[in-house]
PDB file of C-alpha atoms (C1' of nucleotides) in Angstrom:
ATOM      1  CA  UNK J   9      10.059   3.871  33.039  1.00  0.00           C
ATOM      2  CA  UNK J  10       8.202   0.889  34.459  1.00  0.00           C
ATOM      3  CA  UNK J  11       4.771  -0.058  33.207  1.00  0.00           C
ATOM      4  CA  UNK J  12       2.144  -2.240  34.779  1.00  0.00           C
ATOM      5  CA  UNK J  13       1.104  -4.958  32.370  1.00  0.00           C
ATOM      6  CA  UNK J  14      -2.435  -4.793  33.672  1.00  0.00           C
ATOM      7  CA  UNK J  15      -2.634  -1.437  31.898  1.00  0.00           C
ATOM      8  CA  UNK J  16      -2.408  -3.239  28.588  1.00  0.00           C
ATOM      9  CA  UNK J  17      -4.487  -6.345  29.112  1.00  0.00           C
ATOM     10  CA  UNK J  18      -7.753  -4.530  28.436  1.00  0.00           C
ATOM     11  CA  UNK J  19      -6.496  -2.764  25.317  1.00  0.00           C
ATOM     12  CA  UNK J  20      -7.652  -4.350  22.051  1.00  0.00           C
ATOM     13  CA  UNK J  21      -4.252  -5.257  20.589  1.00  0.00           C
ATOM     14  CA  UNK J  22      -3.344  -7.169  23.742  1.00  0.00           C
ATOM     15  CA  UNK J  23      -6.656  -8.465  25.020  1.00  0.00           C
ATOM     16  CA  UNK J  24      -6.132 -11.908  23.534  1.00  0.00           C
ATOM     17  CA  UNK J  25      -2.566 -12.377  24.714  1.00  0.00           C
ATOM     18  CA  UNK J  26      -1.385 -14.176  27.828  1.00  0.00           C
ATOM     19  CA  UNK J  27       0.740 -12.528  30.493  1.00  0.00           C
ATOM     20  CA  UNK J  28       3.995 -13.914  29.181  1.00  0.00           C
ATOM     21  CA  UNK J  29       3.379 -12.513  25.713  1.00  0.00           C
ATOM     22  CA  UNK J  30       2.459  -9.093  27.117  1.00  0.00           C
ATOM     23  CA  UNK J  31       5.504  -9.011  29.353  1.00  0.00           C
ATOM     24  CA  UNK J  32       7.643  -9.847  26.320  1.00  0.00           C
ATOM     25  CA  UNK J  33       6.072  -7.102  24.287  1.00  0.00           C
ATOM     26  CA  UNK J  34       6.467  -4.598  27.116  1.00  0.00           C
ATOM     27  CA  UNK J  35      10.141  -5.385  27.453  1.00  0.00           C
ATOM     28  CA  UNK J  36      10.821  -3.876  24.089  1.00  0.00           C
ATOM     29  CA  UNK J  37       8.522  -0.886  24.525  1.00  0.00           C
ATOM     30  CA  UNK J  38       9.515   2.719  25.189  1.00  0.00           C
ATOM     31  CA  UNK J  39       7.136   4.998  27.079  1.00  0.00           C
ATOM     32  CA  UNK J  40       6.969   8.663  26.199  1.00  0.00           C
ATOM     33  CA  UNK J  41       4.868  11.597  27.279  1.00  0.00           C
ATOM     34  CA  UNK J  42       4.078  14.431  24.868  1.00  0.00           C
ATOM     35  CA  UNK J  43       2.761  17.921  25.529  1.00  0.00           C
ATOM     36  CA  UNK J  44      -0.267  19.063  23.583  1.00  0.00           C
ATOM     37  CA  UNK J  45       0.381  20.350  20.097  1.00  0.00           C
ATOM     38  CA  UNK J  46       3.741  18.728  19.415  1.00  0.00           C
ATOM     39  CA  UNK J  47       4.628  16.435  16.563  1.00  0.00           C
ATOM     40  CA  UNK J  48       5.339  12.785  17.259  1.00  0.00           C
ATOM     41  CA  UNK J  49       6.616  12.178  13.754  1.00  0.00           C
ATOM     42  CA  UNK J  50       6.374  13.965  10.438  1.00  0.00           C
ATOM     43  CA  UNK J  51       5.197  12.983   6.991  1.00  0.00           C
ATOM     44  CA  UNK J  52       8.041  11.506   5.013  1.00  0.00           C
ATOM     45  CA  UNK J  53      10.212  10.673   8.053  1.00  0.00           C
ATOM     46  CA  UNK J  54      11.779   7.247   8.026  1.00  0.00           C
ATOM     47  CA  UNK J  55       9.302   5.058   9.945  1.00  0.00           C
ATOM     48  CA  UNK J  56      11.719   3.723  12.565  1.00  0.00           C
ATOM     49  CA  UNK J  57       9.067   3.113  15.220  1.00  0.00           C
ATOM     50  CA  UNK J  58       5.373   2.271  15.621  1.00  0.00           C
ATOM     51  CA  UNK J  59       3.165   3.489  18.464  1.00  0.00           C
ATOM     52  CA  UNK J  60       0.316   2.614  20.774  1.00  0.00           C
ATOM     53  CA  UNK J  61      -1.598   5.562  22.206  1.00  0.00           C
ATOM     54  CA  UNK J  62      -2.171   4.975  25.925  1.00  0.00           C
ATOM     55  CA  UNK J  63      -3.762   8.308  26.772  1.00  0.00           C
ATOM     56  CA  UNK J  64      -4.717  11.461  24.884  1.00  0.00           C
ATOM     57  CA  UNK J  65      -5.511  12.104  21.243  1.00  0.00           C
ATOM     58  CA  UNK J  66      -3.459  12.172  18.069  1.00  0.00           C
ATOM     59  CA  UNK J  67      -4.253  14.381  15.106  1.00  0.00           C
ATOM     60  CA  UNK J  68      -3.212  13.053  11.740  1.00  0.00           C
ATOM     61  CA  UNK J  69      -2.280  15.940   9.519  1.00  0.00           C
ATOM     62  CA  UNK J  70      -0.974  16.613   6.069  1.00  0.00           C
ATOM     63  CA  UNK J  71       0.504  19.876   4.806  1.00  0.00           C
ATOM     64  CA  UNK J  72      -0.248  21.317   1.367  1.00  0.00           C
ATOM     65  CA  UNK J  73       2.594  22.783  -0.694  1.00  0.00           C
ATOM     66  CA  UNK J  74       1.264  26.214   0.288  1.00  0.00           C
ATOM     67  CA  UNK J  75       1.682  25.436   3.961  1.00  0.00           C
ATOM     68  CA  UNK J  76      -1.992  24.916   4.801  1.00  0.00           C
ATOM     69  CA  UNK J  77      -2.841  22.073   7.139  1.00  0.00           C
ATOM     70  CA  UNK J  78      -5.429  19.467   6.403  1.00  0.00           C
ATOM     71  CA  UNK J  79      -6.572  17.333   9.324  1.00  0.00           C
ATOM     72  CA  UNK J  80      -7.228  13.801   8.050  1.00  0.00           C
ATOM     73  CA  UNK J  81      -8.533  12.218  11.262  1.00  0.00           C
ATOM     74  CA  UNK J  82      -8.172  11.908  15.022  1.00  0.00           C
ATOM     75  CA  UNK J  83      -6.989   8.827  16.855  1.00  0.00           C
ATOM     76  CA  UNK J  84      -8.372   7.999  20.290  1.00  0.00           C
ATOM     77  CA  UNK J  85      -6.421   6.287  23.069  1.00  0.00           C
ATOM     78  CA  UNK J  86      -5.989   2.534  22.905  1.00  0.00           C
ATOM     79  CA  UNK J  87      -5.263   2.545  19.185  1.00  0.00           C
ATOM     80  CA  UNK J  88      -2.118   1.821  17.239  1.00  0.00           C
ATOM     81  CA  UNK J  89      -0.655   4.561  15.050  1.00  0.00           C
ATOM     82  CA  UNK J  90       2.428   5.233  13.007  1.00  0.00           C
ATOM     83  CA  UNK J  91       2.096   1.719  11.647  1.00  0.00           C
ATOM     84  CA  UNK J  92       3.708   2.442   8.281  1.00  0.00           C
ATOM     85  CA  UNK J  93       4.937  -1.151   8.170  1.00  0.00           C
ATOM     86  CA  UNK J  94       1.368  -2.403   8.053  1.00  0.00           C
ATOM     87  CA  UNK J  95       0.848  -0.321   4.933  1.00  0.00           C
ATOM     88  CA  UNK J  96       4.004  -1.639   3.316  1.00  0.00           C
ATOM     89  CA  UNK J  97       5.848   1.637   3.676  1.00  0.00           C
ATOM     90  CA  UNK J  98       9.108   2.609   5.235  1.00  0.00           C
ATOM     91  CA  UNK J  99       8.176   6.284   5.665  1.00  0.00           C
ATOM     92  CA  UNK J 100       5.227   7.792   7.527  1.00  0.00           C
ATOM     93  CA  UNK J 101       2.394   8.809   5.177  1.00  0.00           C
ATOM     94  CA  UNK J 102       1.290  11.740   7.353  1.00  0.00           C
ATOM     95  CA  UNK J 103       2.309  13.865  10.319  1.00  0.00           C
ATOM     96  CA  UNK J 104       1.106  12.980  13.830  1.00  0.00           C
ATOM     97  CA  UNK J 105       0.392  15.915  16.161  1.00  0.00           C
ATOM     98  CA  UNK J 106      -0.800  15.527  19.736  1.00  0.00           C
ATOM     99  CA  UNK J 107      -4.226  17.106  20.210  1.00  0.00           C
ATOM    100  CA  UNK J 108      -3.842  16.939  23.992  1.00  0.00           C
ATOM    101  CA  UNK J 109      -1.271  15.851  26.514  1.00  0.00           C
ATOM    102  CA  UNK J 110      -0.453  12.322  25.512  1.00  0.00           C
ATOM    103  CA  UNK J 111       1.139   9.113  26.673  1.00  0.00           C
ATOM    104  CA  UNK J 112       2.335   6.580  24.120  1.00  0.00           C
ATOM    105  CA  UNK J 113       4.277   3.346  23.875  1.00  0.00           C
ATOM    106  CA  UNK J 114       6.508   2.702  20.909  1.00  0.00           C
ATOM    107  CA  UNK J 115       8.592  -0.111  19.487  1.00  0.00           C
ATOM    108  CA  UNK J 116      11.313  -0.313  16.832  1.00  0.00           C
ATOM    109  CA  UNK J 117       9.829  -0.968  13.414  1.00  0.00           C
ATOM    110  CA  UNK J 118      11.922  -4.102  12.995  1.00  0.00           C
ATOM    111  CA  UNK J 119       9.702  -5.773  15.600  1.00  0.00           C
ATOM    112  CA  UNK J 120       6.568  -5.261  13.539  1.00  0.00           C
ATOM    113  CA  UNK J 121       6.894  -8.486  11.613  1.00  0.00           C
ATOM    114  CA  UNK J 122       7.465 -10.493  14.760  1.00  0.00           C
ATOM    115  CA  UNK J 123       4.469  -8.954  16.487  1.00  0.00           C
ATOM    116  CA  UNK J 124       1.937  -9.655  13.773  1.00  0.00           C
ATOM    117  CA  UNK J 125       3.358 -13.118  13.139  1.00  0.00           C
ATOM    118  CA  UNK J 126       3.376 -14.215  16.770  1.00  0.00           C
ATOM    119  CA  UNK J 127       0.351 -12.497  18.263  1.00  0.00           C
ATOM    120  CA  UNK J 128      -3.059 -13.195  16.808  1.00  0.00           C
ATOM    121  CA  UNK J 129      -4.798 -10.318  18.560  1.00  0.00           C
ATOM    122  CA  UNK J 130      -2.203  -7.905  17.364  1.00  0.00           C
ATOM    123  CA  UNK J 131      -2.731  -8.594  13.691  1.00  0.00           C
ATOM    124  CA  UNK J 132      -6.557  -8.731  13.809  1.00  0.00           C
ATOM    125  CA  UNK J 133      -6.548  -5.440  15.669  1.00  0.00           C
ATOM    126  CA  UNK J 134      -4.342  -3.954  13.003  1.00  0.00           C
ATOM    127  CA  UNK J 135      -6.753  -4.962  10.250  1.00  0.00           C
ATOM    128  CA  UNK J 136      -9.637  -3.525  12.251  1.00  0.00           C
ATOM    129  CA  UNK J 137      -7.985  -0.192  12.912  1.00  0.00           C
ATOM    130  CA  UNK J 138      -6.719   0.206   9.377  1.00  0.00           C
ATOM    131  CA  UNK J 139     -10.162  -0.697   8.054  1.00  0.00           C
ATOM    132  CA  UNK J 140     -11.852   1.831  10.310  1.00  0.00           C
ATOM    133  CA  UNK J 141      -9.549   4.619   9.184  1.00  0.00           C
ATOM    134  CA  UNK J 142      -9.978   3.824   5.512  1.00  0.00           C
ATOM    135  CA  UNK J 143     -13.743   3.912   6.005  1.00  0.00           C
ATOM    136  CA  UNK J 144     -13.421   7.167   7.895  1.00  0.00           C
ATOM    137  CA  UNK J 145     -11.356   8.856   5.218  1.00  0.00           C
ATOM    138  CA  UNK J 146     -13.582   7.379   2.542  1.00  0.00           C
ATOM    139  CA  UNK J 147     -16.572   9.049   4.105  1.00  0.00           C
ATOM    140  CA  UNK J 148     -14.712  12.310   4.249  1.00  0.00           C
ATOM    141  CA  UNK J 149     -13.921  12.183   0.563  1.00  0.00           C
ATOM    142  CA  UNK J 150     -17.584  11.547  -0.158  1.00  0.00           C
ATOM    143  CA  UNK J 151     -18.683  14.417   2.055  1.00  0.00           C
ATOM    144  CA  UNK J 152     -16.214  16.836   0.531  1.00  0.00           C
ATOM    145  CA  UNK J 153     -17.513  16.041  -2.933  1.00  0.00           C
ATOM    146  CA  UNK J 154     -21.218  15.957  -2.243  1.00  0.00           C
ATOM    147  CA  UNK J 155     -22.168  17.765   0.941  1.00  0.00           C
ATOM    148  CA  UNK J 156     -22.391  21.452   1.708  1.00  0.00           C
ATOM    149  CA  UNK J 157     -20.261  23.136   4.319  1.00  0.00           C
ATOM    150  CA  UNK J 158     -22.898  23.134   7.051  1.00  0.00           C
ATOM    151  CA  UNK J 159     -23.424  19.389   6.641  1.00  0.00           C
ATOM    152  CA  UNK J 160     -19.706  18.679   6.618  1.00  0.00           C
ATOM    153  CA  UNK J 161     -19.073  20.641   9.814  1.00  0.00           C
ATOM    154  CA  UNK J 162     -22.018  18.883  11.446  1.00  0.00           C
ATOM    155  CA  UNK J 163     -20.577  15.505  10.381  1.00  0.00           C
ATOM    156  CA  UNK J 164     -17.147  16.360  11.678  1.00  0.00           C
ATOM    157  CA  UNK J 165     -18.497  17.367  15.083  1.00  0.00           C
ATOM    158  CA  UNK J 166     -20.634  14.229  15.260  1.00  0.00           C
ATOM    159  CA  UNK J 167     -17.588  12.082  14.482  1.00  0.00           C
ATOM    160  CA  UNK J 168     -15.637  13.850  17.176  1.00  0.00           C
ATOM    161  CA  UNK J 169     -18.251  13.302  19.886  1.00  0.00           C
ATOM    162  CA  UNK J 170     -18.666   9.658  18.812  1.00  0.00           C
ATOM    163  CA  UNK J 171     -14.990   8.859  18.839  1.00  0.00           C
ATOM    164  CA  UNK J 172     -13.684  11.243  21.451  1.00  0.00           C
ATOM    165  CA  UNK J 173     -16.778  12.534  23.219  1.00  0.00           C
ATOM    166  CA  UNK J 174     -17.183  12.909  26.964  1.00  0.00           C
ATOM    167  CA  UNK J 175     -20.520  13.144  28.706  1.00  0.00           C
ATOM    168  CA  UNK J 176     -20.996  16.258  30.791  1.00  0.00           C
ATOM    169  CA  UNK J 177     -24.087  17.834  32.207  1.00  0.00           C
ATOM    170  CA  UNK J 178     -26.038  19.362  29.370  1.00  0.00           C
ATOM    171  CA  UNK J 179     -24.493  17.345  26.581  1.00  0.00           C
ATOM    172  CA  UNK J 180     -21.447  15.674  25.190  1.00  0.00           C
ATOM    173  CA  UNK J 181     -18.229  17.673  24.844  1.00  0.00           C
ATOM    174  CA  UNK J 182     -15.203  17.066  22.698  1.00  0.00           C
ATOM    175  CA  UNK J 183     -12.561  15.776  25.026  1.00  0.00           C
ATOM    176  CA  UNK J 184      -9.711  17.950  23.896  1.00  0.00           C
ATOM    177  CA  UNK J 185      -9.142  21.582  23.037  1.00  0.00           C
ATOM    178  CA  UNK J 186     -10.470  22.308  19.559  1.00  0.00           C
ATOM    179  CA  UNK J 187     -10.475  25.655  17.773  1.00  0.00           C
ATOM    180  CA  UNK J 188     -12.594  26.985  14.908  1.00  0.00           C
ATOM    181  CA  UNK J 189      -9.453  26.791  12.838  1.00  0.00           C
ATOM    182  CA  UNK J 190      -9.102  23.070  13.618  1.00  0.00           C
ATOM    183  CA  UNK J 191     -12.685  22.400  12.572  1.00  0.00           C
ATOM    184  CA  UNK J 192     -12.173  24.349   9.374  1.00  0.00           C
ATOM    185  CA  UNK J 193      -9.095  22.284   8.598  1.00  0.00           C
ATOM    186  CA  UNK J 194     -11.101  19.131   9.084  1.00  0.00           C
ATOM    187  CA  UNK J 195     -13.910  20.228   6.812  1.00  0.00           C
ATOM    188  CA  UNK J 196     -12.166  22.210   4.087  1.00  0.00           C
ATOM    189  CA  UNK J 197     -13.710  25.578   4.985  1.00  0.00           C
ATOM    190  CA  UNK J 198     -12.638  28.736   6.807  1.00  0.00           C
ATOM    191  CA  UNK J 199     -12.624  29.438  10.537  1.00  0.00           C
ATOM    192  CA  UNK J 200     -15.083  32.286   9.873  1.00  0.00           C
ATOM    193  CA  UNK J 201     -17.710  29.997   8.409  1.00  0.00           C
ATOM    194  CA  UNK J 202     -17.232  27.560  11.298  1.00  0.00           C
ATOM    195  CA  UNK J 203     -17.616  30.425  13.742  1.00  0.00           C
ATOM    196  CA  UNK J 204     -20.840  31.593  12.110  1.00  0.00           C
ATOM    197  CA  UNK J 205     -22.245  28.060  12.057  1.00  0.00           C
ATOM    198  CA  UNK J 206     -21.424  27.470  15.700  1.00  0.00           C
ATOM    199  CA  UNK J 207     -22.973  30.806  16.675  1.00  0.00           C
ATOM    200  CA  UNK J 208     -26.158  29.949  14.783  1.00  0.00           C
ATOM    201  CA  UNK J 209     -26.294  26.478  16.295  1.00  0.00           C
ATOM    202  CA  UNK J 210     -25.740  27.877  19.749  1.00  0.00           C
ATOM    203  CA  UNK J 211     -28.724  30.199  19.314  1.00  0.00           C
ATOM    204  CA  UNK J 212     -30.743  27.182  18.203  1.00  0.00           C
ATOM    205  CA  UNK J 213     -29.696  25.334  21.369  1.00  0.00           C
ATOM    206  CA  UNK J 214     -27.931  22.600  19.450  1.00  0.00           C
ATOM    207  CA  UNK J 215     -24.439  23.240  20.754  1.00  0.00           C
ATOM    208  CA  UNK J 216     -22.593  25.246  23.361  1.00  0.00           C
ATOM    209  CA  UNK J 217     -19.328  26.719  22.100  1.00  0.00           C
ATOM    210  CA  UNK J 218     -16.674  28.337  24.141  1.00  0.00           C
ATOM    211  CA  UNK J 219     -13.039  29.089  23.527  1.00  0.00           C
ATOM    212  CA  UNK J 220     -11.322  25.912  22.348  1.00  0.00           C
ATOM    213  CA  UNK J 221     -14.317  23.906  23.456  1.00  0.00           C
ATOM    214  CA  UNK J 222     -17.459  22.571  21.831  1.00  0.00           C
ATOM    215  CA  UNK J 223     -20.326  20.795  23.608  1.00  0.00           C
ATOM    216  CA  UNK J 224     -23.145  19.152  21.737  1.00  0.00           C
ATOM    217  CA  UNK J 225     -26.456  19.525  23.565  1.00  0.00           C
ATOM    218  CA  UNK J 226     -28.804  18.119  20.913  1.00  0.00           C
ATOM    219  CA  UNK J 227     -27.050  15.405  18.853  1.00  0.00           C
ATOM    220  CA  UNK J 228     -30.239  14.525  17.044  1.00  0.00           C
ATOM    221  CA  UNK J 229     -30.631  17.969  15.504  1.00  0.00           C
ATOM    222  CA  UNK J 230     -27.003  17.835  14.407  1.00  0.00           C
ATOM    223  CA  UNK J 231     -27.684  14.530  12.684  1.00  0.00           C
ATOM    224  CA  UNK J 232     -30.617  16.122  10.892  1.00  0.00           C
ATOM    225  CA  UNK J 233     -28.375  18.972   9.749  1.00  0.00           C
ATOM    226  CA  UNK J 234     -25.627  16.600   8.673  1.00  0.00           C
ATOM    227  CA  UNK J 235     -27.911  14.648   6.384  1.00  0.00           C
ATOM    228  CA  UNK J 236     -29.257  17.773   4.771  1.00  0.00           C
ATOM    229  CA  UNK J 237     -32.853  18.849   5.097  1.00  0.00           C
ATOM    230  CA  UNK J 238     -33.132  21.769   2.731  1.00  0.00           C
TER     231      UNK J 238
ATOM    232  C1'  DA E  27     -23.398  29.289  -1.273  1.00  0.00           C
ATOM    233  C1'  DC E  28     -19.515  30.214   0.023  1.00  0.00           C
ATOM    234  C1'  DA E  29     -14.546  32.843   0.631  1.00  0.00           C
ATOM    235  C1'  DT E  30     -11.917  36.968   1.786  1.00  0.00           C
ATOM    236  C1'  DT E  31     -10.849  41.057   4.094  1.00  0.00           C
ATOM    237  C1'  DA E  32     -10.754  43.714   7.846  1.00  0.00           C
ATOM    238  C1'  DA E  33     -12.188  45.633  12.146  1.00  0.00           C
ATOM    239  C1'  DT E  34     -13.408  44.523  16.884  1.00  0.00           C
ATOM    240  C1'  DT E  35     -13.897  42.010  21.021  1.00  0.00           C
ATOM    241  C1'  DA E  36     -12.929  38.290  24.275  1.00  0.00           C
ATOM    242  C1'  DT E  37      -9.886  35.214  26.715  1.00  0.00           C
ATOM    243  C1'  DG E  38      -5.900  32.903  28.695  1.00  0.00           C
ATOM    244  C1'  DT E  39      -0.967  33.338  30.458  1.00  0.00           C
TER     245       DT E  39
ATOM    246  C1'  DA O  27       0.272  43.665  28.672  1.00  0.00           C
ATOM    247  C1'  DC O  28       0.507  40.593  25.189  1.00  0.00           C
ATOM    248  C1'  DA O  29      -0.648  36.902  22.048  1.00  0.00           C
ATOM    249  C1'  DT O  30      -4.099  33.900  20.570  1.00  0.00           C
ATOM    250  C1'  DA O  31      -8.973  32.930  19.644  1.00  0.00           C
ATOM    251  C1'  DA O  32     -13.541  34.191  18.338  1.00  0.00           C
ATOM    252  C1'  DT O  33     -17.182  37.254  16.455  1.00  0.00           C
ATOM    253  C1'  DT O  34     -19.210  40.113  13.161  1.00  0.00           C
ATOM    254  C1'  DA O  35     -20.119  42.937   9.143  1.00  0.00           C
ATOM    255  C1'  DA O  36     -19.027  44.172   4.599  1.00  0.00           C
ATOM    256  C1'  DT O  37     -17.601  42.895   0.178  1.00  0.00           C
ATOM    257  C1'  DG O  38     -16.274  39.623  -3.531  1.00  0.00           C
ATOM    258  C1'  DT O  39     -16.725  35.334  -6.634  1.00  0.00           C
TER     259       DT O  39
END
DNA sequence: ACATTAATTATGT
DNA sequence: ACATAATTAATGT
């Protein structure tokens, strides 16, 4: 599959590189398309490749010994993922599931060292992305320990519309199919509680919730809920 | 303040 | 028609 290098020049990891460097990087890349809801790699797999998400969304997931899923975070397009090498690992620390139809580039893990050594933008972007995700997960740990369910769900939805939101008439909608179950797995609650919360918020005019779809009409009120007002 | 259980209804292929 | 998703009420910790 042939790829236009102009597709990459505006993406953060490549924005500081010249055409020759990009062409070189592209030569070693593999392009792959994934359907929604399939796994790109699984926790514990040998990390033989690293990825750049061109289009779509990736859901980073871990499975408990009882078989329950916990959604750690979502990755928007333009970001690197599966970068176990950057964390000093040779296996993936979590499972990556596509949250929508997805297009991704990937390279053999052996090239990781070369990339970060030779391309300034590549390494700084890596630090940035890794830092963001640590902060993200850090916040989640704090929320889990201190906030109530309603506040956690509000936070989760706010994060989703910030990172993966799309403006539509009447609000901002989450740009991929998301179920009550998904939201419960992100917030450590049940789909029933999420359903009740969304119903209540819909009556209050804060959100509009349909099947596999959530639109935020009044972000400000959600922020108020997320910080706790009772 | 939440989970669990269970019954019921809606929605997409 | 069938499976999956969502709602709702009742009951439990």
